[in-house]
Amino acid sequence: MTDEEKQQIIERLRLEQQLRKELHAGDEEKTPSRFRWLESKFGILIVGAVVSGILVPVFQYTQETIKWKRQNRYENVKYNLGMMREGMKEFVYVHEFVAEAYERARPFIENPTLSQKEFDTYYQQQLDMQSKRFQQDAKFASLLIYFPDKQKGNLRQIYNDYLANVESYMGRLKTIVQIRSKLLQKMPAANAQQLRDQLEQLQAELDGAILKLNQDYDNILQIMKQQIGESEDVSESYM
Amino acid sequence: MCLKAICEGRRITVLVFALMSTMSSPAGADIGSNGKVKSPYVQDRAVLAEEVARIKSISAHTRLLRDVAIQGTHSPGGGRDVGLMYVTGNRVAGDPLFAFTGTTEDGKPASVDFSEVESFWVVPRDDAAPGGGKLLVEIVQFPLITPEELVQRQPSYSELFDHNRKTLRLWLNTQATPNKTLCLVGKDETRQYRIIARASNLTQNTKITFDYGTFAFGQINLPAIWWAIPSVTRDSNYPYRTIVKS
């Protein structure tokens, strides 16, 4: 044998040895794992049963719960929104009494020649109107609870200030009519002049009161519009 | 539905009440059938240019905004003592500007004081795309007159409306720095400044009308309608009148 042939035989033996090592290593890796049974038909049956019997219903239940909660929240927001819109409408009716009171008192403010009978009719109508006004105030107050907590304090506070200003305004109107009524009676000229001065001052005060009432009215409406708008935004976020 | 019960009468502005103790009661003014006029001045008394200038300055700082339409929300903006300010995030700090300052479409710098603004709206333009850093607004200026000219000319409301009204388009920079954006700011019920709307979020093609605020004079608040001198308010077309809203 030549050296070259010997070298080839050695090379082949080395290659065989290396191949055996690699094959042996492959055998070690092929040790059966504990999940190998899953590859069997029985395993697949079990896995299928678990997925369709447990996981799918759990997933569907969770989805339904999320959907239901979302729907519930949406319904609440929608209901609140409706009540808030109702509240804004009722507030406009609340303010209508301010205009009505002025219109009822206007003949007495502008016309100094009225009979006592007309004054008596006014007092009776004024009583009826005040009664309706209080009912309307209560109706609106009951709807204030639907406005969000964050701003509710402010809205309630401004509304209370508004009510106080309305009371003061109504009081001025009543006093103006009473002075007009007194002026119908005979009295010394100095007393009559004093009453006329008082009347003039009350009329000027009435202008200031109307200005303030209009500001309060606008502020309350603006806050309500903003809160309704915010609720509409929330309502849309559920879509 | 908006029914308006109108307060009629022949006696004058609320200022009479405030001044009653210091001066004689002014003569009555026939103001027509649309309610008593709103004015900071005593009717039938000569008004000085300095007085008008002072109230004009107050007027610029006390304008009101209501029902400002904002993109992406149903909630309208509003506030008192409205101004413009470059704001970082939502924190309003510093003093606002009470004027629209920008450049005209010709590229000339211009400024419109808030006391002369009647209304404005955002003009939609391709070259003012969101994030572009600029915005085109159309401003209706009324009345465009100096206090001196107003007092000297003694115009009626109709004359002012016909001859002292102008529309101006201004480009505004909506960003001072990448973080600071131009905002309309106003005071809320707590008298703190807060953002009414970012300029870039104002709904396009929607008119925003400035209303007049009030200022304290003694015990009462007077409307800061600086141009409402007697010659103007005697006009039956004068619109600012005391009414009972409903």
Coordinates of N, CA and C in Angstrom, one line a residue, chain A residues 92-93 95-100 102-103 106 109-110 151 154 158 169 197 200-201 203-212 214-215 217-219 221-223 225-230 232-233 236, chain B residues 1 3-9 11-14 16-17 20 25 36 38 65-68 72-80 189-190 194 211 213-214 220-223 241-246:
Chain A
V92 N -85.2 77.3 30.2 CA -85.7 78.4 29.4 C -87.1 78.8 29.8
Y93 N -87.9 77.8 30.2 CA -89.2 78.1 30.8 C -89.1 78.8 32.1
H95 N -86.9 81.0 32.9 CA -86.6 82.4 32.7 C -87.8 83.1 32.0
E96 N -88.7 82.4 31.4 CA -89.8 83.0 30.8 C -90.6 83.8 31.8
F97 N -90.6 83.3 33.1 CA -91.4 84.0 34.1 C -90.9 85.4 34.3
V98 N -89.6 85.6 34.1 CA -89.0 86.9 34.3 C -89.6 87.9 33.3
A99 N -89.7 87.5 32.1 CA -90.3 88.3 31.0 C -91.8 88.5 31.3
E100 N -92.5 87.4 31.7 CA -93.9 87.5 32.0 C -94.2 88.5 33.1
Y102 N -92.4 91.1 33.9 CA -92.3 92.4 33.5 C -93.5 92.9 32.6
E103 N -93.9 92.0 31.8 CA -95.0 92.3 30.9 C -96.3 92.6 31.7
R106 N -95.7 96.0 33.3 CA -95.4 97.1 32.4 C -96.5 98.2 32.4
I109 N -96.0 100.4 35.3 CA -94.7 101.1 35.2 C -94.9 102.3 34.3
E110 N -95.6 102.1 33.2 CA -95.7 103.2 32.2 C -96.9 104.1 32.3
Q151 N -69.0 69.7 37.3 CA -69.4 71.1 37.1 C -70.7 71.4 37.9
N154 N -70.8 74.3 40.4 CA -70.8 75.7 39.8 C -72.2 76.0 39.2
I158 N -74.4 79.0 40.5 CA -74.9 80.1 39.6 C -76.4 80.2 39.5
Y169 N -85.5 91.0 41.7 CA -86.2 91.6 40.6 C -87.7 91.7 40.7
D197 N -89.8 109.9 43.2 CA -88.3 109.8 43.2 C -88.0 108.3 43.4
E200 N -88.6 106.3 40.4 CA -87.5 106.6 39.4 C -86.3 105.7 39.7
Q201 N -85.9 105.7 41.0 CA -84.7 105.0 41.4 C -85.0 103.5 41.1
Q203 N -86.9 102.1 39.0 CA -86.9 101.8 37.5 C -85.4 101.7 37.0
A204 N -84.5 102.6 37.6 CA -83.1 102.5 37.2 C -82.5 101.2 37.7
E205 N -82.9 100.8 38.9 CA -82.4 99.6 39.5 C -82.9 98.4 38.7
L206 N -84.1 98.5 38.2 CA -84.7 97.4 37.5 C -83.8 97.1 36.2
D207 N -83.4 98.2 35.6 CA -82.5 98.0 34.4 C -81.3 97.2 34.7
G208 N -80.6 97.6 35.8 CA -79.4 96.9 36.3 C -79.7 95.4 36.6
A209 N -80.9 95.2 37.2 CA -81.3 93.9 37.6 C -81.5 93.0 36.3
I210 N -82.1 93.6 35.3 CA -82.4 92.9 34.1 C -81.0 92.5 33.4
L211 N -80.1 93.4 33.4 CA -78.8 93.2 32.8 C -78.1 92.0 33.5
K212 N -78.2 92.0 34.9 CA -77.6 90.9 35.6 C -78.3 89.6 35.4
N214 N -79.9 88.7 32.8 CA -79.5 88.2 31.4 C -78.1 87.6 31.4
Q215 N -77.2 88.2 32.1 CA -75.8 87.6 32.2 C -75.9 86.2 32.9
Y217 N -78.4 84.2 33.1 CA -79.1 83.3 32.2 C -78.2 82.8 31.1
D218 N -77.4 83.7 30.5 CA -76.5 83.3 29.5 C -75.4 82.4 30.0
N219 N -74.9 82.7 31.2 CA -73.9 81.8 31.9 C -74.4 80.4 32.1
L221 N -76.9 78.9 30.6 CA -77.2 78.2 29.4 C -75.8 77.7 28.8
Q222 N -74.8 78.6 28.9 CA -73.5 78.2 28.3 C -72.9 77.0 29.0
I223 N -73.0 77.0 30.3 CA -72.5 75.8 31.1 C -73.3 74.5 30.7
K225 N -74.9 74.0 27.9 CA -74.6 73.6 26.5 C -73.2 72.9 26.5
Q226 N -72.3 73.4 27.3 CA -70.9 72.7 27.3 C -71.0 71.3 27.8
Q227 N -71.8 71.1 28.9 CA -71.9 69.8 29.5 C -72.7 68.9 28.6
I228 N -73.7 69.4 27.9 CA -74.4 68.5 27.0 C -73.5 68.1 25.9
G229 N -72.7 69.1 25.4 CA -71.7 68.8 24.3 C -70.7 67.7 24.7
E230 N -70.2 67.8 26.0 CA -69.3 66.8 26.5 C -69.9 65.4 26.5
E232 N -72.4 64.4 24.7 CA -72.5 63.9 23.3 C -71.2 63.3 22.8
D233 N -70.1 64.0 23.2 CA -68.8 63.4 22.8 C -68.6 62.0 23.4
E236 N -70.8 59.5 21.6 CA -70.2 59.1 20.3 C -69.0 58.1 20.5
Chain B
M1 N -87.0 78.5 20.0 CA -87.9 79.6 20.1 C -87.3 80.7 21.0
L3 N -88.5 84.1 22.5 CA -89.5 85.3 22.6 C -88.7 86.4 23.4
K4 N -88.9 87.5 22.9 CA -88.2 88.6 23.6 C -89.2 89.6 24.2
A5 N -89.2 89.7 25.5 CA -90.1 90.7 26.1 C -89.2 92.0 26.2
I6 N -89.7 93.0 25.6 CA -88.8 94.2 25.5 C -89.2 95.2 26.6
C7 N -88.2 95.7 27.2 CA -88.4 96.7 28.2 C -88.4 98.0 27.6
E8 N -89.6 98.7 27.7 CA -89.7 100.0 27.1 C -89.5 101.0 28.2
G9 N -89.3 102.2 27.8 CA -89.3 103.3 28.8 C -88.7 104.5 28.2
R11 N -86.9 106.6 30.4 CA -85.7 107.0 31.2 C -84.5 106.2 30.8
I12 N -83.4 106.7 31.0 CA -82.2 106.5 30.4 C -81.4 105.3 30.8
T13 N -80.1 105.4 30.8 CA -79.3 104.2 31.1 C -79.1 104.0 32.5
V14 N -78.5 102.8 32.8 CA -78.3 102.5 34.2 C -77.3 103.4 34.9
V16 N -77.3 106.5 35.0 CA -78.1 107.5 35.7 C -78.1 107.2 37.2
F17 N -78.4 105.9 37.5 CA -78.5 105.5 38.9 C -77.2 105.7 39.6
M20 N -76.5 109.4 40.1 CA -77.6 110.1 40.7 C -77.2 111.0 41.9
S25 N -80.4 114.6 37.6 CA -80.9 113.6 36.7 C -81.0 114.2 35.3
K36 N -84.7 99.8 26.4 CA -83.8 100.9 26.8 C -82.4 100.6 26.3
K38 N -78.4 100.2 25.9 CA -77.3 99.8 26.8 C -76.1 100.8 26.4
L65 N -67.1 85.7 24.7 CA -67.4 84.7 23.6 C -68.3 83.7 24.1
R66 N -69.3 83.3 23.3 CA -70.2 82.2 23.6 C -70.4 81.3 22.4
D67 N -70.6 80.1 22.7 CA -71.0 79.1 21.6 C -69.9 79.1 20.5
V68 N -68.7 79.0 20.9 CA -67.6 78.9 19.9 C -67.5 77.4 19.4
G72 N -64.2 68.5 16.4 CA -63.9 67.3 17.2 C -64.7 67.2 18.5
T73 N -65.5 68.2 18.8 CA -66.3 68.1 20.0 C -67.6 68.8 19.8
H74 N -68.6 68.4 20.6 CA -69.9 69.0 20.5 C -70.0 70.1 21.6
S75 N -69.0 70.2 22.4 CA -69.0 71.1 23.5 C -68.6 72.5 23.1
P76 N -69.5 73.5 23.1 CA -69.0 74.8 22.6 C -68.1 75.5 23.6
G77 N -67.2 76.3 23.1 CA -66.4 77.1 24.0 C -66.9 78.4 24.3
G78 N -66.4 79.0 25.4 CA -66.9 80.4 25.8 C -66.1 80.9 27.0
G79 N -66.1 82.2 27.2 CA -65.5 82.8 28.3 C -65.6 84.3 28.3
R80 N -65.1 84.8 29.4 CA -65.1 86.3 29.6 C -63.6 86.8 29.4
E189 N -66.0 80.8 35.4 CA -66.7 81.3 36.6 C -65.8 81.6 37.8
T190 N -64.6 80.9 37.8 CA -63.7 81.1 38.9 C -62.7 82.2 38.6
R194 N -58.5 80.1 31.1 CA -58.4 78.7 30.6 C -58.6 78.8 29.1
D211 N -69.0 89.5 22.0 CA -70.0 90.3 22.7 C -69.3 91.2 23.6
G213 N -68.4 92.9 27.2 CA -68.5 92.6 28.6 C -68.9 93.9 29.4
T214 N -68.8 93.8 30.7 CA -69.1 94.9 31.5 C -68.0 95.4 32.4
I220 N -72.6 99.5 40.3 CA -73.2 98.8 39.2 C -72.2 98.5 38.1
N221 N -72.6 97.6 37.2 CA -71.8 97.2 36.1 C -72.4 97.9 34.8
L222 N -71.4 98.4 34.1 CA -71.9 99.1 32.8 C -71.3 98.3 31.6
P223 N -72.1 98.3 30.5 CA -71.6 97.6 29.3 C -70.5 98.4 28.7
R241 N -79.8 96.8 23.4 CA -80.8 97.3 24.3 C -81.1 96.3 25.4
T242 N -81.6 96.9 26.5 CA -81.9 96.0 27.7 C -83.2 95.3 27.4
I243 N -83.1 94.0 27.3 CA -84.3 93.2 27.0 C -84.4 92.1 28.1
V244 N -85.5 91.6 28.3 CA -85.6 90.4 29.1 C -85.6 89.2 28.2
K245 N -84.6 88.4 28.3 CA -84.5 87.3 27.4 C -85.4 86.1 27.8
S246 N -85.9 85.4 26.9 CA -86.6 84.2 27.2 C -86.7 83.3 26.0

